[in-house]
Coordinates of N, CA and C in Angstrom, one line a residue:
M28 N 0.9 -1.1 -0.1 CA -0.1 0.0 0.1 C 0.9 1.3 0.1
S29 N 0.4 2.4 -0.5 CA 1.1 3.4 -0.4 C 0.8 4.4 0.7
T30 N 1.5 5.5 0.6 CA 1.5 6.7 1.8 C 0.0 7.4 1.4
I31 N -0.5 8.1 2.6 CA -1.5 9.1 2.2 C -1.2 10.2 1.5
T32 N 0.0 10.8 1.6 CA 0.3 11.8 0.6 C 0.5 11.3 -0.8
R33 N 0.9 10.3 -1.1 CA 0.8 9.7 -2.4 C -0.4 9.5 -3.0
T34 N -1.2 8.8 -2.1 CA -2.6 8.4 -2.6 C -3.5 9.9 -2.9
L35 N -3.3 10.7 -2.0 CA -4.0 12.1 -2.4 C -3.4 13.0 -3.5
T36 N -2.0 12.6 -3.8 CA -1.6 13.4 -5.0 C -2.2 12.5 -6.3
N37 N -2.2 11.3 -6.2 CA -2.6 10.4 -7.4 C -4.1 10.8 -7.5
L38 N -5.0 11.0 -6.3 CA -6.4 11.5 -6.5 C -6.4 12.8 -7.2
W39 N -5.5 13.9 -7.0 CA -5.5 15.1 -7.6 C -5.1 15.0 -9.0
R40 N -4.4 14.0 -9.5 CA -3.7 14.0 -10.8 C -4.7 13.1 -11.7
V41 N -5.4 12.1 -11.2 CA -6.2 11.2 -12.1 C -7.7 11.6 -11.9
G42 N -8.2 12.1 -11.0 CA -9.5 12.4 -10.8 C -10.2 11.3 -10.0
I43 N -11.4 11.7 -9.5 CA -12.2 10.9 -8.8 C -12.8 9.4 -9.2
K44 N -13.1 9.6 -10.6 CA -13.6 8.4 -11.3 C -12.6 7.4 -11.5
D45 N -11.4 7.8 -12.1 CA -10.4 6.8 -12.2 C -9.6 6.4 -10.9
Y46 N -9.8 7.2 -9.9 CA -9.1 7.0 -8.6 C -10.1 5.7 -8.1
F47 N -11.2 5.9 -8.0 CA -12.0 4.6 -7.5 C -11.9 3.4 -8.5
H48 N -11.7 3.5 -9.9 CA -11.5 2.5 -10.7 C -10.5 1.8 -10.4
Q49 N -9.3 2.7 -10.1 CA -8.0 1.9 -9.7 C -8.0 1.0 -8.5
L50 N -8.6 1.8 -7.3 CA -8.8 1.2 -6.1 C -9.5 -0.2 -6.3
N51 N -10.4 -0.3 -7.1 CA -11.4 -1.4 -7.3 C -10.7 -2.7 -8.1
Y52 N -9.9 -2.2 -9.1 CA -9.3 -3.2 -9.8 C -7.6 -3.5 -9.8
I53 N -7.1 -2.7 -9.1 CA -5.5 -2.9 -9.1 C -5.2 -2.6 -7.5
G54 N -6.1 -2.1 -6.6 CA -5.8 -2.0 -5.3 C -4.9 -0.9 -4.9
D55 N -4.5 -0.1 -5.7 CA -3.7 1.0 -5.5 C -4.1 2.1 -6.6
T56 N -3.5 3.3 -6.2 CA -3.8 4.4 -7.1 C -2.3 4.7 -7.8
K57 N -2.4 5.0 -8.9 CA -1.3 5.4 -9.8 C -1.6 6.4 -10.7
A58 N -0.8 7.3 -11.0 CA -0.9 8.3 -11.9 C 0.3 8.2 -13.1
G59 N 0.1 8.3 -14.2 CA 1.1 8.3 -15.3 C 0.6 8.7 -16.7
A60 N 1.7 8.6 -17.5 CA 1.4 9.0 -18.9 C 0.8 7.6 -19.8
L61 N -0.1 7.9 -20.5 CA -0.8 6.8 -21.4 C 0.3 6.5 -22.6
I62 N 0.9 5.4 -22.5 CA 1.9 5.1 -23.5 C 1.1 4.5 -24.7
G63 N 0.0 3.9 -24.8 CA -0.6 3.4 -25.9 C -1.9 2.4 -25.5
T64 N -2.5 1.8 -26.4 CA -3.5 0.9 -26.4 C -3.3 -0.2 -27.3
D65 N -3.7 -1.5 -27.0 CA -3.6 -2.4 -28.0 C -5.0 -2.7 -28.6
R66 N -5.0 -3.8 -29.4 CA -6.1 -4.0 -30.2 C -7.4 -4.6 -29.3
F67 N -7.2 -4.9 -28.2 CA -8.2 -5.5 -27.4 C -8.7 -4.4 -26.4
G68 N -8.1 -3.1 -26.7 CA -8.6 -2.0 -25.7 C -8.0 -1.8 -24.3
N69 N -6.9 -2.7 -24.0 CA -6.1 -2.5 -22.6 C -5.2 -1.1 -22.9
K70 N -5.2 -0.3 -22.0 CA -4.6 0.8 -21.8 C -3.0 0.5 -21.0
Y71 N -2.0 1.1 -21.5 CA -0.8 0.8 -21.0 C -0.1 2.3 -20.5
F72 N 0.3 2.2 -19.2 CA 0.8 3.6 -18.6 C 2.3 3.3 -18.0
E73 N 2.8 4.6 -17.9 CA 4.2 4.6 -17.4 C 4.5 5.8 -16.6
N74 N 4.9 5.7 -15.4 CA 5.4 6.6 -14.6 C 6.7 6.4 -14.0
N75 N 7.8 7.2 -14.6 CA 9.2 6.9 -13.8 C 9.5 7.4 -12.6
E76 N 8.5 8.1 -11.9 CA 8.6 8.6 -10.5 C 8.3 7.5 -9.5
E77 N 7.8 6.4 -9.9 CA 7.3 5.2 -9.0 C 8.6 4.5 -8.5
L78 N 8.1 3.6 -7.8 CA 9.3 2.7 -7.3 C 10.0 1.9 -8.4
P79 N 11.1 1.4 -8.5 CA 11.6 0.5 -9.5 C 10.9 -0.7 -9.7
L80 N 10.7 -1.2 -11.0 CA 9.8 -2.2 -11.4 C 8.3 -2.0 -11.0
R81 N 8.0 -0.9 -10.7 CA 6.5 -0.5 -10.6 C 6.0 0.6 -11.5
T82 N 6.9 0.9 -12.4 CA 6.7 2.0 -13.2 C 5.7 2.0 -14.4
R83 N 5.7 0.6 -14.7 CA 4.7 0.4 -16.0 C 3.6 -0.6 -15.4
W84 N 2.3 -0.2 -15.9 CA 1.2 -1.1 -15.5 C 0.1 -0.9 -16.6
V85 N -0.9 -1.9 -16.6 CA -1.9 -2.1 -17.7 C -3.3 -2.0 -17.1
D86 N -4.1 -1.3 -17.7 CA -5.6 -1.1 -17.2 C -6.1 -2.0 -18.3
Y87 N -6.7 -3.1 -17.8 CA -7.5 -4.0 -18.8 C -8.8 -3.6 -19.0
K88 N -9.3 -3.8 -20.3 CA -10.6 -3.5 -20.7 C -11.7 -4.2 -20.0
N89 N -11.5 -5.4 -20.0 CA -12.3 -6.5 -19.2 C -12.0 -6.6 -17.7
H90 N -13.1 -6.6 -16.9 CA -12.9 -6.8 -15.7 C -12.5 -8.2 -15.0
D91 N -12.9 -9.2 -15.8 CA -12.3 -10.4 -15.4 C -10.9 -10.7 -16.2
F92 N -9.9 -9.9 -15.9 CA -8.7 -9.8 -16.6 C -7.9 -11.0 -16.2
D93 N -7.1 -11.3 -17.2 CA -5.9 -12.5 -17.3 C -4.7 -12.1 -18.0
A94 N -3.7 -12.5 -17.6 CA -2.3 -12.1 -18.2 C -2.1 -12.5 -19.7
S95 N -3.0 -13.6 -20.0 CA -3.1 -13.9 -21.5 C -3.8 -13.0 -22.5
Q96 N -4.4 -11.9 -21.9 CA -5.0 -11.0 -22.7 C -4.2 -9.7 -23.2
I97 N -2.8 -10.0 -22.9 CA -1.7 -9.0 -23.2 C -1.0 -9.4 -24.5
E98 N -0.8 -8.5 -25.6 CA -0.3 -8.9 -26.7 C 1.4 -9.3 -26.5
P99 N 2.0 -10.1 -27.4 CA 3.4 -10.3 -27.0 C 4.2 -9.1 -26.9
G100 N 4.1 -8.0 -27.9 CA 5.0 -6.9 -27.8 C 4.9 -6.2 -26.6
W101 N 3.5 -6.0 -26.1 CA 3.2 -5.1 -25.0 C 3.7 -5.9 -23.7
H102 N 3.5 -7.2 -23.7 CA 4.2 -8.0 -22.7 C 5.6 -7.9 -22.5
A103 N 6.3 -7.7 -23.6 CA 7.7 -7.6 -23.6 C 8.1 -6.2 -23.0
W104 N 7.3 -5.3 -23.2 CA 7.7 -3.9 -22.8 C 7.1 -3.7 -21.2
I105 N 6.0 -4.3 -20.8 CA 5.6 -4.2 -19.4 C 6.4 -5.1 -18.5
S106 N 7.2 -6.0 -19.0 CA 8.0 -6.7 -18.3 C 9.5 -6.4 -18.2
Y107 N 9.7 -5.1 -18.9 CA 11.1 -4.4 -19.0 C 12.1 -5.3 -19.9
A108 N 11.5 -6.2 -20.7 CA 12.3 -6.8 -21.8 C 13.0 -5.9 -22.8
V109 N 12.2 -4.9 -23.1 CA 12.4 -3.9 -24.1 C 12.2 -2.5 -23.5
D110 N 12.8 -1.5 -24.1 CA 12.6 -0.1 -23.6 C 11.6 0.7 -24.4
K111 N 11.3 0.4 -25.7 CA 10.3 1.0 -26.4 C 9.1 0.1 -26.4
P112 N 7.9 0.8 -26.4 CA 6.7 0.2 -26.4 C 6.4 -0.2 -27.8
P113 N 5.6 -1.0 -28.1 CA 5.2 -1.3 -29.6 C 4.6 -0.2 -30.4
S114 N 4.1 0.8 -29.5 CA 3.6 1.9 -30.4 C 4.6 2.7 -30.9
Q115 N 5.9 2.7 -30.5 CA 7.1 3.3 -31.1 C 8.0 2.4 -31.7
D116 N 7.9 1.1 -31.4 CA 9.0 0.1 -32.1 C 8.0 -0.6 -33.0
P117 N 8.4 -0.4 -34.5 CA 7.6 -1.4 -35.6 C 7.9 -2.9 -35.4
L118 N 9.0 -3.1 -35.0 CA 9.2 -4.7 -34.8 C 8.2 -5.3 -33.7
L119 N 7.8 -4.5 -32.6 CA 7.1 -5.0 -31.7 C 5.7 -4.9 -32.1
A120 N 5.4 -4.2 -32.9 CA 3.8 -3.9 -33.2 C 3.2 -5.1 -33.7
Y121 N 1.9 -5.0 -33.4 CA 1.2 -6.2 -33.9 C 1.0 -6.2 -35.4
Q122 N 1.3 -7.5 -35.9 CA 0.9 -7.6 -37.3 C 0.2 -9.0 -37.4
R123 N -1.0 -8.9 -38.2 CA -1.8 -10.1 -38.2 C -1.0 -11.1 -39.3
R124 N -1.2 -12.4 -38.9 CA -0.4 -13.4 -39.8 C -1.5 -13.9 -40.7
P125 N -1.2 -14.4 -41.7 CA -2.2 -15.1 -42.5 C -3.0 -16.2 -41.9
W126 N -2.5 -16.9 -41.1 CA -3.2 -18.0 -40.3 C -4.2 -17.7 -39.3
E127 N -4.1 -16.4 -38.8 CA -4.9 -15.9 -37.6 C -6.3 -15.5 -38.1
D128 N -7.1 -15.7 -37.2 CA -8.6 -15.2 -37.5 C -8.6 -13.8 -37.6
T129 N -9.4 -13.1 -38.3 CA -9.6 -11.7 -38.5 C -10.2 -10.7 -37.3
D130 N -11.1 -11.7 -36.4 CA -11.5 -11.0 -35.3 C -10.6 -11.1 -34.2
A131 N -10.6 -10.0 -33.3 CA -9.5 -10.0 -32.2 C -10.2 -10.8 -31.0
K132 N -9.3 -11.7 -30.7 CA -9.6 -12.6 -29.6 C -8.5 -13.1 -28.8
T133 N -8.6 -13.6 -27.6 CA -7.5 -14.2 -26.9 C -8.2 -15.5 -26.5
I134 N -7.1 -16.4 -26.4 CA -7.4 -17.8 -25.7 C -7.1 -17.6 -24.3
P135 N -8.2 -17.9 -23.5 CA -8.1 -17.7 -22.1 C -7.0 -18.9 -21.5
N136 N -6.5 -18.5 -20.4 CA -5.6 -19.5 -19.6 C -6.6 -20.2 -18.8
Y137 N -6.5 -21.7 -19.1 CA -7.4 -22.7 -18.5 C -6.8 -23.4 -17.3
T138 N -5.6 -23.0 -16.8 CA -4.9 -23.5 -15.7 C -5.8 -23.7 -14.6
L139 N -5.8 -24.8 -14.0 CA -6.6 -25.2 -12.8 C -8.2 -25.2 -12.9
T140 N -8.6 -25.5 -14.3 CA -10.2 -25.5 -14.6 C -10.2 -26.8 -15.4
R141 N -11.4 -27.3 -15.5 CA -11.8 -28.6 -16.3 C -11.1 -28.4 -17.7
G142 N -11.0 -27.4 -18.2 CA -10.3 -27.2 -19.7 C -9.0 -27.2 -19.6
A143 N -8.3 -27.4 -18.7 CA -6.8 -27.4 -18.8 C -6.5 -28.8 -19.4
Y144 N -5.2 -28.6 -20.0 CA -4.6 -29.5 -20.9 C -4.1 -30.8 -19.9
K145 N -4.6 -32.0 -20.3 CA -4.2 -33.0 -19.4 C -3.5 -34.2 -20.4
P146 N -2.3 -34.3 -20.3 CA -1.8 -35.3 -21.4 C -2.3 -36.8 -21.1
Y147 N -2.4 -37.6 -22.2 CA -3.0 -38.8 -22.3 C -1.7 -39.9 -22.1
S148 N -1.6 -40.5 -21.3 CA -0.5 -41.6 -21.2 C -0.9 -43.1 -21.3
T149 N 0.0 -43.7 -22.1 CA -0.3 -45.2 -22.2 C 0.9 -46.1 -21.4
V150 N 1.5 -45.5 -20.7 CA 2.5 -46.2 -20.0 C 1.7 -46.6 -18.9
K151 N 1.9 -47.9 -18.4 CA 1.6 -48.5 -17.3 C 2.2 -47.7 -16.0
S152 N 1.4 -47.4 -15.0 CA 1.6 -46.7 -13.8 C 2.9 -47.5 -12.8
K153 N 4.0 -46.9 -12.5 CA 4.9 -47.5 -11.6 C 4.6 -47.7 -10.3
I154 N 3.5 -46.9 -9.9 CA 3.1 -47.0 -8.5 C 1.6 -47.7 -8.3
T155 N 1.6 -48.6 -7.6 CA 0.1 -49.5 -7.4 C -0.3 -49.0 -6.1
M156 N -1.7 -48.9 -6.1 CA -2.4 -48.5 -5.0 C -2.4 -49.7 -3.9
W157 N -2.3 -49.4 -2.6 CA -2.3 -50.5 -1.6 C -3.7 -50.8 -1.3
E158 N -4.1 -52.1 -1.5 CA -5.3 -52.6 -1.3 C -5.5 -53.7 0.1
P159 N -6.0 -53.2 1.0 CA -6.0 -53.9 2.3 C -6.8 -55.2 2.1
T160 N -6.3 -56.3 2.6 CA -6.9 -57.5 2.7 C -7.1 -57.8 4.3
A161 N -8.3 -58.3 4.5 CA -8.8 -58.6 5.8 C -8.7 -60.2 5.8
V162 N -8.1 -60.7 7.0 CA -8.0 -62.2 7.1 C -9.0 -62.5 8.0
E163 N -9.8 -63.6 7.8 CA -10.9 -64.0 8.5 C -10.3 -64.3 10.1
R164 N -11.1 -63.9 10.8 CA -10.7 -64.5 12.3 C -11.0 -65.8 12.7
K165 N -10.5 -66.5 13.4 CA -10.8 -67.9 13.6 C -11.4 -68.1 14.9

């Protein structure tokens, strides 16, 4: 959590609407420059006055956000792998490949759900379950 002076300063910078939006969705208040938006409508911000490694953040368009909703170029920028965002670097900018669908969509992350990938194995298990056997009493 941040200090009260930092919180009040950010309230003054971003306004009351964005202040409560940030508190609801990221749990903190941040003020920074809008760097760009991706094709899904996510907004990317940067503020170099923040603590190190907390200077870049994303405001997701959908409220049930998932990290798989970030494009690869923006992911590289937000994780500090590159210095220039995709809006300034043509190599990182999104280019539709011929095999991709024309509509913008993401594949959700199915980890820990019933739709998660589970490999099929044909190998006999090396561990057998213990089956208790009861001997008749005499």
